[in-house]
């Protein structure tokens, strides 16, 4: 499609030539390192004897940060400003320990709004458009992050929050809502309900989806069901929330807001930096965050990076769709299995829907067993369910290189999640 700078929210940064962008990154990195050295005792101790990098190539000389660091410093041990300068606090769920706190100054909130506005614009939303924010409001960063992005862009925010699907659909069908932001699994819930009720949205053209893992195959399913162009947004509480990266309508990777976030790809086992195009763990350094800056944060998300200029005009680096998280990888009888790989295989079958679950058990004999349960489509023409199930099982085993069982079930069998992230994996193994 033809692009204009009017479709790019901040072209002065998003279309910077690479040499100018890297000069800005280095300047901001050096300032951030020096500020942290004086403003936070934890970083001061960690960086004893470490100088501010003289070039971006020297970034690897700085120490990593991890989620464990943030939980150990709970609640506000990583602040780099006085508590009296804080304007907002968000937090993760803390289901596996202390929640991860995200603290913001007024300056951080301005940047938060700007980077989300860039994402909305890249995903097709224009000033004056109505955008339905169906991410959860509250301590989760999605709802208020999307809302702030609308306000910065000049779009009309509809603060629907997550859940209450009947009301979501009423808004989409009664108001000229151009775009919706939500988790991809919830977008599918909305799409299925609209189709089942034989309703039509009034103006919906775009879906910006994030906050949980999904695949291009699921994107295709969503676009067909909802009649939208769906793009991928990425962010995390530890960095700022949504807005770190976003696909444009070219769908050739997620543009990183590089003037605010410096990214690396490393080998997850050794920590060694990898070249562009190589797949590894994403590491992010915040360049402008005031309240809680982080250096070289290990996200555990697996992706690759390219820096070539995109057809949309943006010059920022792009990261590929995630193949999974280091933490989410299942080891089944010595074989590494990512849930995203299972989803990709399932959605190559036109008879199957994107609603699935993975169960892993360890029976008394000690050999792990995996069961994949997936719904077939309501209109699927499956004459011999047993034969079809065997075909799906064989394709999964051939791709994953591990034996498993498959169960194909009727539509509606698997519980739909209306608020929060969809639960796909049930690892019921115990370590005695």
C-alpha positions as MATLAB code, in Angstrom:
seq = 'XXXXXXXXXXXXXXXXXXXXXXXXXXXXXXXXXXXXXXXXXXXXXXXXXXXXXXXXXXXXXXXXXXXXXXXXXXXXXXXXXXXXXXXXXXXXXXXXXXXXXXXXXXXXXXXXXXXXXXXXXXXXXXXXXXXXXXXXXXXXXXXXXXXXXXXXXXXXXXXXXXXXXXXXXXXXXXXXXXXXXXXXXXXXXXXXXXXXXXXXXXXXXXXXXXXXXXXXXXXXXXXXXXXXXXXXXXXXXXXXXXXXXXXXXXXXXXXXXXXXXXXXXXXXXXXXXXXXXXXXXXXXXXXXXXXXXXXXXXXXXXXXXXXXXXXXXXXXXXXXXXXXXXXXXXXXXXXXXXXXXXXXXXXXXXXXXXXXXXXXXXXXXXXXXXXXXXXXXXXXXXXXXXXXXXXXXXXXXXXXXXXXXXXXXXXXXXXXXXXXXXXXXXXXXXXX';
ca = [
       0.000    0.000    0.000;
       1.033    3.629   -0.385;
       2.293    5.269    2.795;
       2.602    8.890    3.861;
       4.342   10.431    6.829;
       0.882   11.285    8.124;
       0.516    7.583    8.982;
       3.653    7.724   11.145;
       3.038    9.412   14.504;
       6.558   10.755   15.114;
       8.459   10.619   11.816;
      11.284   12.722   13.276;
      12.257    9.627   15.290;
      10.646    6.715   13.481;
      12.311    7.530   10.142;
      15.740    8.604   11.382;
      18.644    7.411    9.255;
      20.501    4.579   10.950;
      23.669    6.567   11.718;
      21.666    9.372   13.363;
      19.532    6.911   15.319;
      22.573    5.059   16.638;
      24.232    8.324   17.638;
      21.107    9.249   19.613;
      21.014    5.795   21.207;
      24.643    6.038   22.318;
      24.149    9.504   23.776;
      21.099    8.364   25.735;
      22.746    5.116   26.833;
      25.783    6.895   28.238;
      23.591    9.362   30.103;
      21.430    6.580   31.496;
      24.391    4.544   32.728;
      25.896    7.529   34.531;
      22.552    8.494   36.042;
      21.926    4.957   37.330;
      25.398    4.791   38.833;
      24.550    7.737   41.070;
      20.786    7.283   41.534;
      20.450    3.622   42.564;
      22.524    1.693   45.078;
      21.917   -1.694   43.453;
      23.187   -0.526   40.064;
      26.048    1.389   41.680;
      27.312   -1.811   43.298;
      26.707   -3.895   40.178;
      28.576   -1.491   37.909;
      31.578   -0.912   40.115;
      34.572   -0.605   37.811;
      32.394   -0.565   34.657;
      32.588    2.538   32.464;
      29.814    3.932   30.305;
      30.112    2.346   26.828;
      32.088    4.361   24.282;
      30.168    2.690   21.463;
      27.067    0.570   21.046;
      29.351   -2.392   20.332;
      30.522   -2.143   23.953;
      27.002   -2.651   25.313;
      27.865   -6.270   26.154;
      30.283   -4.996   28.814;
      27.322   -3.930   30.964;
      25.682   -6.436   33.339;
      22.380   -8.163   32.566;
      19.164   -7.572   34.486;
      16.558  -10.279   35.098;
      13.066  -10.657   36.508;
      14.649  -12.142   39.632;
      16.464   -8.839   40.193;
      13.152   -7.003   40.154;
      11.478   -9.439   42.505;
      14.445   -9.354   44.872;
      14.281   -5.531   44.897;
      10.512   -5.524   45.503;
       8.804   -3.177   45.865;
      10.800   -0.067   44.972;
      14.451   -1.018   45.326;
      15.207   -0.213   41.682;
      13.848    3.326   41.754;
      16.158    5.927   40.248;
      14.044    8.891   41.412;
      12.506    9.935   44.721;
       9.131    8.427   45.575;
       7.683   11.940   45.569;
       8.349   12.125   41.816;
       6.166    9.124   40.974;
       2.952    9.647   39.008;
       1.707    6.046   38.617;
       2.493    2.462   39.555;
       1.580   -0.669   37.578;
       2.392   -4.263   38.474;
       2.402   -7.763   37.016;
       0.270  -10.502   38.534;
       3.034  -11.956   40.689;
       1.697  -15.505   40.258;
       5.180  -17.006   40.712;
       6.491  -14.694   43.429;
       6.474  -11.006   44.227;
       4.784   -8.956   41.503;
       6.962   -6.950   39.175;
       6.452   -3.265   39.922;
       6.486   -0.703   37.124;
       6.823    2.863   38.420;
       6.392    5.978   36.256;
       7.173    9.672   36.488;
       5.146   12.228   34.535;
       7.884   12.101   31.902;
       7.607    8.305   31.712;
       3.845    8.547   31.186;
       4.370   11.014   28.343;
       6.781    8.584   26.680;
       4.381    5.697   27.394;
       1.619    7.558   25.580;
       3.877    8.447   22.659;
       5.174    4.927   22.016;
       1.689    3.402   22.198;
       0.420    6.141   19.849;
       3.145    5.115   17.395;
       1.916    1.532   17.653;
      -1.706    2.451   17.058;
      -0.760    4.505   14.009;
       1.367    1.666   12.642;
      -1.598   -0.679   13.110;
      -3.925    1.520   11.050;
      -5.492    3.847   13.637;
      -5.686    7.545   12.723;
      -6.487   10.680   14.760;
     -10.238   10.932   15.173;
     -10.817    7.171   14.891;
     -12.653    5.309   17.641;
     -10.490    2.646   19.268;
     -11.940    0.099   21.697;
      -9.456   -0.635   24.471;
     -10.321   -4.200   25.498;
      -7.142   -4.882   27.442;
      -7.656   -4.940   31.191;
      -7.482   -1.683   33.112;
      -6.000   -1.510   36.597;
      -2.534   -2.698   37.622;
      -2.062   -4.441   34.255;
      -0.374   -2.017   31.841;
      -2.508   -2.870   28.796;
      -5.703   -0.919   29.411;
      -4.289    2.387   30.606;
      -1.391    2.022   28.168;
      -3.767    1.701   25.224;
      -5.902    4.514   26.596;
      -2.928    6.857   26.909;
      -1.838    5.991   23.386;
      -5.262    6.970   22.043;
      -5.094   10.304   23.804;
      -1.575   11.021   22.528;
      -2.569   10.088   18.971;
      -5.793   12.074   19.069;
      -8.015    9.020   18.667;
     -11.212    8.452   20.647;
     -10.654    5.865   23.381;
     -13.501    3.537   24.345;
     -12.432    2.145   27.753;
     -14.238   -1.185   27.477;
     -11.582   -3.087   29.474;
     -11.528   -6.898   29.263;
     -14.465   -9.263   29.612;
     -18.226   -8.544   29.359;
     -18.291   -9.822   25.790;
     -21.946   -8.903   25.212;
     -21.161   -5.245   25.925;
     -18.002   -5.380   23.778;
     -20.035   -6.624   20.831;
     -22.781   -4.060   21.384;
     -20.205   -1.262   21.208;
     -18.585   -2.717   18.081;
     -21.951   -3.059   16.342;
     -23.505    0.245   17.426;
     -20.552    2.645   17.289;
     -18.185    3.366   14.366;
     -15.287    1.638   16.122;
     -12.381    1.393   13.675;
      -9.998   -0.661   15.804;
      -9.883   -2.876   18.869;
      -6.957   -3.687   21.140;
      -7.011   -6.910   23.162;
      -5.344  -10.277   23.588;
      -5.520  -12.437   20.448;
      -7.383  -15.191   22.296;
     -10.034  -12.708   23.415;
     -10.329  -11.300   19.901;
     -11.198  -14.839   18.812;
     -13.830  -15.075   21.548;
     -15.422  -11.853   20.279;
     -15.212  -13.001   16.663;
     -16.813  -16.368   17.419;
     -19.678  -14.722   19.321;
     -20.322  -12.180   16.566;
     -20.465  -14.939   13.985;
     -22.681  -17.157   16.147;
     -25.116  -14.278   16.687;
     -24.966  -13.348   12.989;
     -24.162   -9.736   13.770;
     -22.063   -7.235   11.841;
     -19.657   -4.677   13.247;
     -20.291   -1.125   12.120;
     -16.813    0.031   11.077;
     -14.232   -2.383   12.500;
     -11.166   -2.733   10.268;
      -8.180   -3.244   12.564;
      -7.260   -5.408   15.548;
      -4.075   -4.730   17.495;
      -3.342   -7.794   19.587;
      -0.760   -8.555   22.228;
      -0.101   -9.466   25.882;
       0.129  -13.183   25.070;
       1.878  -15.427   22.574;
       0.192  -16.149   19.239;
       1.190  -17.169   15.736;
       0.715  -16.005   12.160;
      -1.634  -18.943   11.696;
      -3.850  -17.665   14.500;
      -3.663  -14.192   12.964;
      -5.041  -15.577    9.695;
      -7.890  -17.256   11.554;
      -8.720  -14.049   13.426;
      -8.643  -11.896   10.295;
     -11.023  -14.253    8.519;
     -13.476  -14.512   11.426;
     -13.517  -10.835   12.390;
     -12.945   -9.290    8.968;
     -10.006   -7.136   10.108;
      -6.330   -6.556    9.529;
      -4.644   -7.820   12.693;
      -1.202   -6.706   13.842;
       1.077   -7.687   16.686;
       2.005   -5.340   19.562;
       4.704   -6.120   22.127;
       5.669   -4.799   25.508;
       6.271   -5.808   29.103;
       5.816   -4.257   32.523;
       9.544   -4.392   33.257;
      10.294   -2.059   30.330;
       7.232    0.229   30.073;
       4.189   -1.861   29.100;
       2.762   -2.120   25.569;
       4.522    0.083   23.048;
       8.003   -1.423   22.894;
       7.373   -2.760   19.370;
       4.540   -3.008   16.849;
       3.900   -4.417   13.387;
       3.006   -1.965   10.654;
       0.515   -2.920    7.950;
       3.334   -4.466    5.907;
       3.413   -7.273    8.512;
       7.149   -7.813    8.127;
       8.112   -7.776   11.785;
       7.509   -5.537   14.786;
       9.128   -2.090   14.677;
      11.037   -1.367   17.895;
      10.821    2.198   19.239;
      14.603    2.351   19.144;
      15.035    5.899   20.356;
      13.642    4.684   23.698;
      14.577    0.988   23.773;
      17.952   -0.447   22.764;
      17.684   -4.118   21.814;
      20.070   -7.040   21.454;
      19.663  -10.698   20.543;
      21.808  -13.079   22.591;
      22.416  -16.791   22.838;
      20.141  -17.752   25.772;
      22.650  -20.303   27.056;
      25.899  -18.342   26.835;
      24.729  -14.709   26.808;
      26.838  -14.059   23.697;
      25.440  -11.400   21.312;
      24.112  -12.823   18.035;
      24.182  -11.289   14.564;
      21.150   -9.801   12.815;
      18.893  -12.551   11.514;
      20.004  -15.104   14.116;
      17.341  -16.280   16.532;
      17.947  -15.950   20.236;
      16.781  -14.207   23.403;
      15.646  -10.585   23.244;
      17.458   -8.212   25.614;
      16.223   -4.635   26.155;
      17.831   -1.545   27.675;
      15.633    1.456   28.453;
      17.218    4.681   27.208;
      14.770    7.288   28.497;
      12.890    5.691   31.404;
      13.198    7.887   34.485;
      11.589    6.095   37.418;
      12.802    2.530   36.851;
      15.387    2.258   34.079;
      16.763   -1.193   33.315;
      20.035   -2.215   31.705;
      20.168   -5.259   29.421;
      16.951   -6.860   30.642;
      16.691  -10.518   29.637;
      13.105  -10.911   28.432;
      13.310  -14.709   27.873;
      11.436  -14.127   24.594;
      12.959  -15.818   21.535;
      13.127  -13.876   18.280;
      15.479  -12.423   15.656;
      16.166   -8.889   14.439;
      16.612   -7.100   11.107;
      17.555   -3.460   10.572;
      16.672   -2.883    6.911;
      14.336    0.015    6.157;
      10.714   -1.087    5.855;
       8.428   -0.286    2.924;
       6.315    1.763    5.357;
       9.152    4.287    5.648;
      10.187    3.463    9.197;
      13.910    2.881    9.668;
      13.709    1.283   13.102;
      14.853   -2.293   13.659;
      12.217   -4.997   13.487;
      11.900   -8.126   15.578;
      10.251  -11.281   14.274;
       7.262  -13.022   15.830;
       8.314  -14.917   18.920;
       8.843  -18.662   18.624;
       8.258  -18.921   22.356;
       9.878  -18.092   25.659;
      12.848  -19.800   27.188;
      10.633  -20.315   30.265;
       7.739  -21.808   28.252;
       9.761  -24.497   26.527;
       8.595  -27.984   27.408;
      11.153  -30.778   27.588;
       9.376  -34.005   26.634;
      11.599  -37.079   26.953;
      14.651  -34.952   26.157;
      13.064  -33.102   23.207;
      12.488  -29.322   23.347;
       8.890  -28.437   22.433;
       7.454  -24.923   22.154;
       3.657  -24.463   22.368;
       3.826  -22.053   19.418;
       5.141  -24.879   17.216;
       2.121  -26.988   18.153;
      -0.239  -24.132   17.303;
       1.377  -23.644   13.905;
       0.838  -27.291   13.008;
      -2.764  -27.398   14.232;
      -3.797  -24.350   12.246;
      -2.480  -25.823    9.012;
      -5.542  -28.065    9.156;
      -8.554  -26.148    7.849;
     -10.824  -28.384    9.924;
      -9.324  -27.224   13.246;
      -9.942  -24.072   15.258;
      -7.371  -22.044   17.272;
      -8.834  -23.345   20.547;
      -6.481  -25.933   22.002;
      -4.833  -27.137   25.211;
      -1.659  -29.071   25.935;
      -1.460  -31.534   28.835;
       1.829  -32.999   30.017;
       1.927  -35.797   32.599;
       4.529  -38.094   34.097;
       2.991  -41.482   34.919;
       4.558  -43.982   37.362;
       6.815  -45.449   34.657;
       8.600  -42.091   34.512;
       8.156  -41.458   30.773;
       6.540  -38.096   29.991;
       3.346  -38.161   27.939;
       1.795  -35.248   26.088;
      -1.817  -34.842   24.981;
      -2.939  -32.101   22.606;
      -6.668  -31.357   22.777;
      -8.089  -29.194   19.984;
     -11.568  -28.205   18.829;
     -12.689  -28.739   15.272;
     -14.535  -25.978   13.450;
     -18.344  -25.945   13.573;
     -18.517  -26.465    9.807;
     -15.680  -28.992    9.572;
     -16.398  -31.875    7.215;
     -14.740  -34.768    9.029;
     -16.130  -38.105    7.851;
     -13.860  -40.307    9.938;
     -12.819  -38.578   13.175;
     -10.422  -41.357   14.210;
      -8.590  -41.287   10.887;
      -8.427  -37.490   10.931;
      -7.077  -37.503   14.498;
      -4.369  -39.960   13.481;
      -3.389  -37.663   10.629;
      -3.095  -34.667   12.977;
      -1.095  -36.724   15.459;
       1.308  -37.894   12.765;
       1.891  -34.335   11.542;
       2.562  -33.118   15.084;
       4.957  -35.984   15.812;
       6.780  -35.446   12.530;
       7.246  -31.730   13.241;
       8.013  -31.902   16.962;
      10.100  -35.101   16.805;
       8.304  -36.522   19.809;
       5.428  -38.987   20.166;
       2.164  -37.700   21.603;
      -1.588  -38.196   21.665;
      -4.235  -35.954   20.114;
      -7.882  -35.495   20.966;
     -10.161  -33.623   18.528;
     -13.239  -32.341   20.365;
     -16.454  -30.487   19.403;
     -16.637  -26.658   19.313;
     -17.216  -25.113   22.730;
     -15.521  -27.914   24.660;
     -12.566  -25.800   25.777;
     -13.295  -22.964   28.194;
     -12.976  -19.458   26.758;
     -11.029  -16.873   28.762;
     -12.660  -13.432   28.659;
     -10.238  -11.645   30.971;
      -6.510  -12.174   31.154;
      -4.325  -14.481   29.126;
      -5.468  -17.788   27.676;
      -4.040  -20.833   29.467;
      -2.698  -23.259   26.886;
      -0.300  -25.509   28.798;
      -1.141  -27.730   31.758;
       2.133  -29.272   32.889;
       1.067  -31.742   35.557;
       4.414  -33.413   36.078;
       5.767  -33.608   39.616;
       9.399  -33.739   40.602;
       9.759  -36.240   43.406;
];
